[in-house]
GROMACS .gro file of C-alpha atoms in nm:
model
  214
    1UNK     CA    1  11.026  11.060   9.275
    2UNK     CA    2  10.927  11.386   9.442
    3UNK     CA    3  11.038  11.466   9.796
    4UNK     CA    4  10.776  11.547  10.059
    5UNK     CA    5  10.639  11.900  10.006
    6UNK     CA    6  10.862  11.933   9.700
    7UNK     CA    7  10.782  12.090   9.365
    8UNK     CA    8  10.884  12.013   9.010
    9UNK     CA    9  10.822  12.092   8.645
   10UNK     CA   10  10.619  11.851   8.433
   11UNK     CA   11  10.660  11.865   8.055
   12UNK     CA   12  10.394  11.775   7.797
   13UNK     CA   13  10.477  11.719   7.432
   14UNK     CA   14  10.211  11.713   7.163
   15UNK     CA   15  10.170  11.759   6.791
   16UNK     CA   16   9.943  11.983   6.591
   17UNK     CA   17   9.940  12.282   6.826
   18UNK     CA   18  10.007  12.625   6.675
   19UNK     CA   19   9.917  12.988   6.736
   20UNK     CA   20   9.643  12.968   6.475
   21UNK     CA   21   9.535  12.619   6.590
   22UNK     CA   22   9.552  12.596   6.973
   23UNK     CA   23   9.495  12.263   7.146
   24UNK     CA   24   9.295  12.277   7.468
   25UNK     CA   25   9.410  12.045   7.746
   26UNK     CA   26   9.275  11.959   8.091
   27UNK     CA   27   9.496  11.823   8.368
   28UNK     CA   28   9.365  11.622   8.664
   29UNK     CA   29   9.545  11.486   8.971
   30UNK     CA   30   9.423  11.248   9.240
   31UNK     CA   31   9.624  11.437   9.504
   32UNK     CA   32   9.497  11.776   9.385
   33UNK     CA   33   9.141  11.644   9.402
   34UNK     CA   34   9.207  11.557   9.767
   35UNK     CA   35   9.351  11.903   9.835
   36UNK     CA   36   9.699  11.760   9.888
   37UNK     CA   37   9.872  11.894   9.575
   38UNK     CA   38   9.848  12.175   9.322
   39UNK     CA   39   9.897  12.157   8.947
   40UNK     CA   40   9.925  12.485   8.761
   41UNK     CA   41   9.778  12.548   8.517
   42UNK     CA   42   9.504  12.284   8.526
   43UNK     CA   43   9.356  12.405   8.198
   44UNK     CA   44   9.579  12.489   7.903
   45UNK     CA   45   9.536  12.632   7.555
   46UNK     CA   46   9.856  12.505   7.395
   47UNK     CA   47   9.996  12.703   7.101
   48UNK     CA   48  10.325  12.510   7.079
   49UNK     CA   49  10.433  12.148   7.087
   50UNK     CA   50  10.582  12.175   7.437
   51UNK     CA   51  10.390  12.276   7.749
   52UNK     CA   52  10.521  12.292   8.106
   53UNK     CA   53  10.326  12.255   8.430
   54UNK     CA   54  10.419  12.345   8.787
   55UNK     CA   55  10.351  12.064   9.036
   56UNK     CA   56  10.367  12.112   9.415
   57UNK     CA   57  10.309  11.848   9.681
   58UNK     CA   58  10.104  11.964   9.981
   59UNK     CA   59  10.137  11.648  10.189
   60UNK     CA   60   9.995  11.386   9.954
   61UNK     CA   61  10.278  11.148  10.039
   62UNK     CA   62  10.130  11.113  10.386
   63UNK     CA   63   9.811  10.952  10.253
   64UNK     CA   64   9.923  10.772   9.934
   65UNK     CA   65  10.259  10.670   9.782
   66UNK     CA   66  10.205  10.831   9.441
   67UNK     CA   67   9.990  11.072   9.246
   68UNK     CA   68   9.808  10.975   8.928
   69UNK     CA   69   9.800  11.263   8.680
   70UNK     CA   70   9.601  11.262   8.359
   71UNK     CA   71   9.603  11.504   8.066
   72UNK     CA   72   9.310  11.501   7.825
   73UNK     CA   73   9.268  11.680   7.492
   74UNK     CA   74   8.935  11.854   7.542
   75UNK     CA   75   8.649  11.717   7.334
   76UNK     CA   76   8.835  11.395   7.249
   77UNK     CA   77   8.921  11.060   7.405
   78UNK     CA   78   9.292  11.130   7.370
   79UNK     CA   79   9.458  11.110   7.713
   80UNK     CA   80   9.789  11.035   7.875
   81UNK     CA   81   9.862  10.934   8.233
   82UNK     CA   82  10.164  10.972   8.460
   83UNK     CA   83  10.228  10.807   8.795
   84UNK     CA   84  10.440  11.036   9.010
   85UNK     CA   85  10.593  10.875   9.323
   86UNK     CA   86  10.590  11.106   9.627
   87UNK     CA   87  10.793  11.056   9.944
   88UNK     CA   88  10.602  11.043  10.270
   89UNK     CA   89  10.691  11.319  10.520
   90UNK     CA   90  10.861  11.207  10.841
   91UNK     CA   91  10.701  11.259  11.178
   92UNK     CA   92  10.888  11.516  11.385
   93UNK     CA   93  10.664  11.574  11.686
   94UNK     CA   94  10.364  11.455  11.882
   95UNK     CA   95  10.144  11.703  12.067
   96UNK     CA   96   9.891  11.679  12.349
   97UNK     CA   97   9.558  11.817  12.225
   98UNK     CA   98   9.292  11.773  12.492
   99UNK     CA   99   9.135  11.581  12.779
  100UNK     CA  100   8.756  11.567  12.754
  101UNK     CA  101   8.640  11.625  13.020
  102UNK     CA  102   8.938  11.771  13.207
  103UNK     CA  103   8.797  11.665  13.545
  104UNK     CA  104   8.661  11.323  13.638
  105UNK     CA  105   8.552  11.189  13.976
  106UNK     CA  106   8.629  10.900  14.208
  107UNK     CA  107   8.525  10.555  14.100
  108UNK     CA  108   8.181  10.479  14.241
  109UNK     CA  109   8.100  10.845  14.307
  110UNK     CA  110   7.813  10.843  14.060
  111UNK     CA  111   7.967  11.122  13.856
  112UNK     CA  112   8.173  11.113  13.535
  113UNK     CA  113   8.449  10.856  13.581
  114UNK     CA  114   8.622  10.853  13.240
  115UNK     CA  115   8.791  11.100  13.006
  116UNK     CA  116   8.925  11.077  12.650
  117UNK     CA  117   9.283  11.201  12.610
  118UNK     CA  118   9.387  11.301  12.255
  119UNK     CA  119   9.728  11.349  12.093
  120UNK     CA  120   9.829  11.458  11.742
  121UNK     CA  121  10.120  11.341  11.523
  122UNK     CA  122  10.284  11.615  11.314
  123UNK     CA  123  10.558  11.648  11.054
  124UNK     CA  124  10.829  11.915  11.031
  125UNK     CA  125  10.587  12.149  10.851
  126UNK     CA  126  10.334  12.122  11.134
  127UNK     CA  127  10.090  11.918  10.926
  128UNK     CA  128   9.915  11.617  11.078
  129UNK     CA  129  10.017  11.264  10.976
  130UNK     CA  130   9.778  10.967  10.948
  131UNK     CA  131   9.864  10.598  10.987
  132UNK     CA  132  10.145  10.651  11.237
  133UNK     CA  133  10.184  10.405  11.524
  134UNK     CA  134  10.174  10.562  11.871
  135UNK     CA  135  10.247  10.393  12.206
  136UNK     CA  136  10.040  10.525  12.498
  137UNK     CA  137  10.142  10.462  12.858
  138UNK     CA  138   9.977  10.555  13.188
  139UNK     CA  139  10.216  10.731  13.430
  140UNK     CA  140   9.978  10.772  13.727
  141UNK     CA  141   9.937  10.490  13.979
  142UNK     CA  142   9.745  10.658  14.264
  143UNK     CA  143   9.410  10.502  14.348
  144UNK     CA  144   9.418  10.244  14.071
  145UNK     CA  145   9.366  10.476  13.772
  146UNK     CA  146   9.343  10.276  13.448
  147UNK     CA  147   9.333  10.344  13.077
  148UNK     CA  148   9.192  10.168  12.768
  149UNK     CA  149   9.071   9.818  12.859
  150UNK     CA  150   9.178   9.838  13.224
  151UNK     CA  151   9.551   9.882  13.159
  152UNK     CA  152   9.751  10.004  13.458
  153UNK     CA  153  10.082  10.180  13.511
  154UNK     CA  154  10.362  10.049  13.288
  155UNK     CA  155  10.132   9.876  13.037
  156UNK     CA  156  10.143  10.010  12.681
  157UNK     CA  157   9.850  10.063  12.444
  158UNK     CA  158   9.945  10.099  12.076
  159UNK     CA  159   9.716  10.254  11.817
  160UNK     CA  160   9.733  10.417  11.472
  161UNK     CA  161   9.670  10.786  11.405
  162UNK     CA  162   9.349  10.854  11.213
  163UNK     CA  163   9.306  11.056  10.893
  164UNK     CA  164   9.332  11.375  11.103
  165UNK     CA  165   9.662  11.259  11.254
  166UNK     CA  166   9.510  11.204  11.601
  167UNK     CA  167   9.506  10.919  11.850
  168UNK     CA  168   9.287  10.892  12.158
  169UNK     CA  169   9.279  10.681  12.473
  170UNK     CA  170   9.016  10.648  12.745
  171UNK     CA  171   9.122  10.705  13.106
  172UNK     CA  172   8.919  10.570  13.400
  173UNK     CA  173   8.935  10.709  13.753
  174UNK     CA  174   9.043  10.519  14.063
  175UNK     CA  175   8.967  10.559  14.430
  176UNK     CA  176   9.196  10.854  14.512
  177UNK     CA  177   9.200  11.216  14.390
  178UNK     CA  178   9.507  11.276  14.176
  179UNK     CA  179   9.638  11.448  13.863
  180UNK     CA  180   9.663  11.200  13.573
  181UNK     CA  181   9.938  11.185  13.310
  182UNK     CA  182   9.952  10.984  12.987
  183UNK     CA  183  10.274  10.952  12.787
  184UNK     CA  184  10.250  10.927  12.407
  185UNK     CA  185  10.551  10.806  12.209
  186UNK     CA  186  10.586  10.763  11.834
  187UNK     CA  187  10.660  10.391  11.795
  188UNK     CA  188  11.025  10.310  11.735
  189UNK     CA  189  11.144  10.665  11.810
  190UNK     CA  190  11.227  10.890  12.102
  191UNK     CA  191  10.961  11.143  11.995
  192UNK     CA  192  10.735  11.173  12.298
  193UNK     CA  193  10.509  11.401  12.501
  194UNK     CA  194  10.300  11.389  12.819
  195UNK     CA  195   9.939  11.494  12.867
  196UNK     CA  196   9.816  11.758  13.112
  197UNK     CA  197   9.488  11.914  13.233
  198UNK     CA  198   9.332  11.590  13.359
  199UNK     CA  199   9.258  11.520  13.724
  200UNK     CA  200   9.052  11.290  13.941
  201UNK     CA  201   8.843  11.484  14.194
  202UNK     CA  202   8.652  11.367  14.502
  203UNK     CA  203   8.305  11.468  14.383
  204UNK     CA  204   8.052  11.662  14.590
  205UNK     CA  205   8.125  11.739  14.958
  206UNK     CA  206   7.954  11.526  15.222
  207UNK     CA  207   7.745  11.703  15.486
  208UNK     CA  208   7.849  11.464  15.765
  209UNK     CA  209   8.218  11.541  15.696
  210UNK     CA  210   8.181  11.918  15.711
  211UNK     CA  211   8.279  12.118  16.019
  212UNK     CA  212   8.361  12.476  16.114
  213UNK     CA  213   8.561  12.603  16.408
  214UNK     CA  214   8.737  12.916  16.527
   0.00000   0.00000   0.00000
């Protein structure tokens, strides 16, 4: 088993390879094909009966529990496979990414009344992590602000991070202008953050409520 973001040496043994009779080999990896691992070299001209490869995990454990490697003797059907278990990286932080749009307007104003707030789950290396459970909670009560499905203050909405490590929740305005905060917590942990940059505004000014005086 390989630790998350670890590297190791893989050894191939074969017969019939010599300086005057090299054996050409090709190495494939499901993780490398997904850009989540590197195998070096991937193409070999073996001149001895033992060949070593350098394998490095680049976060494959976050998307699958093991890597399937295959070595093929070029031009033949001779092949060998190896299943290499890879540990999944642990989540170490959750970050607020954006509120789109950053300003919404009072309920019933006729203007934009909802915004999508996005967070991102990351590991210790700063890479995003998919399939992580995140609890989202609304912290703002003013004016009856709600989030996903009409949930109010104190209610929790749980969702899984997507392939890009992100989770999103929709926020709907209430009847009072106010800044809005959403708390995101990695389920079962104390890893948490709070959103920013989202507010409920009053909309356009009303002519009958405008005055000027000295």
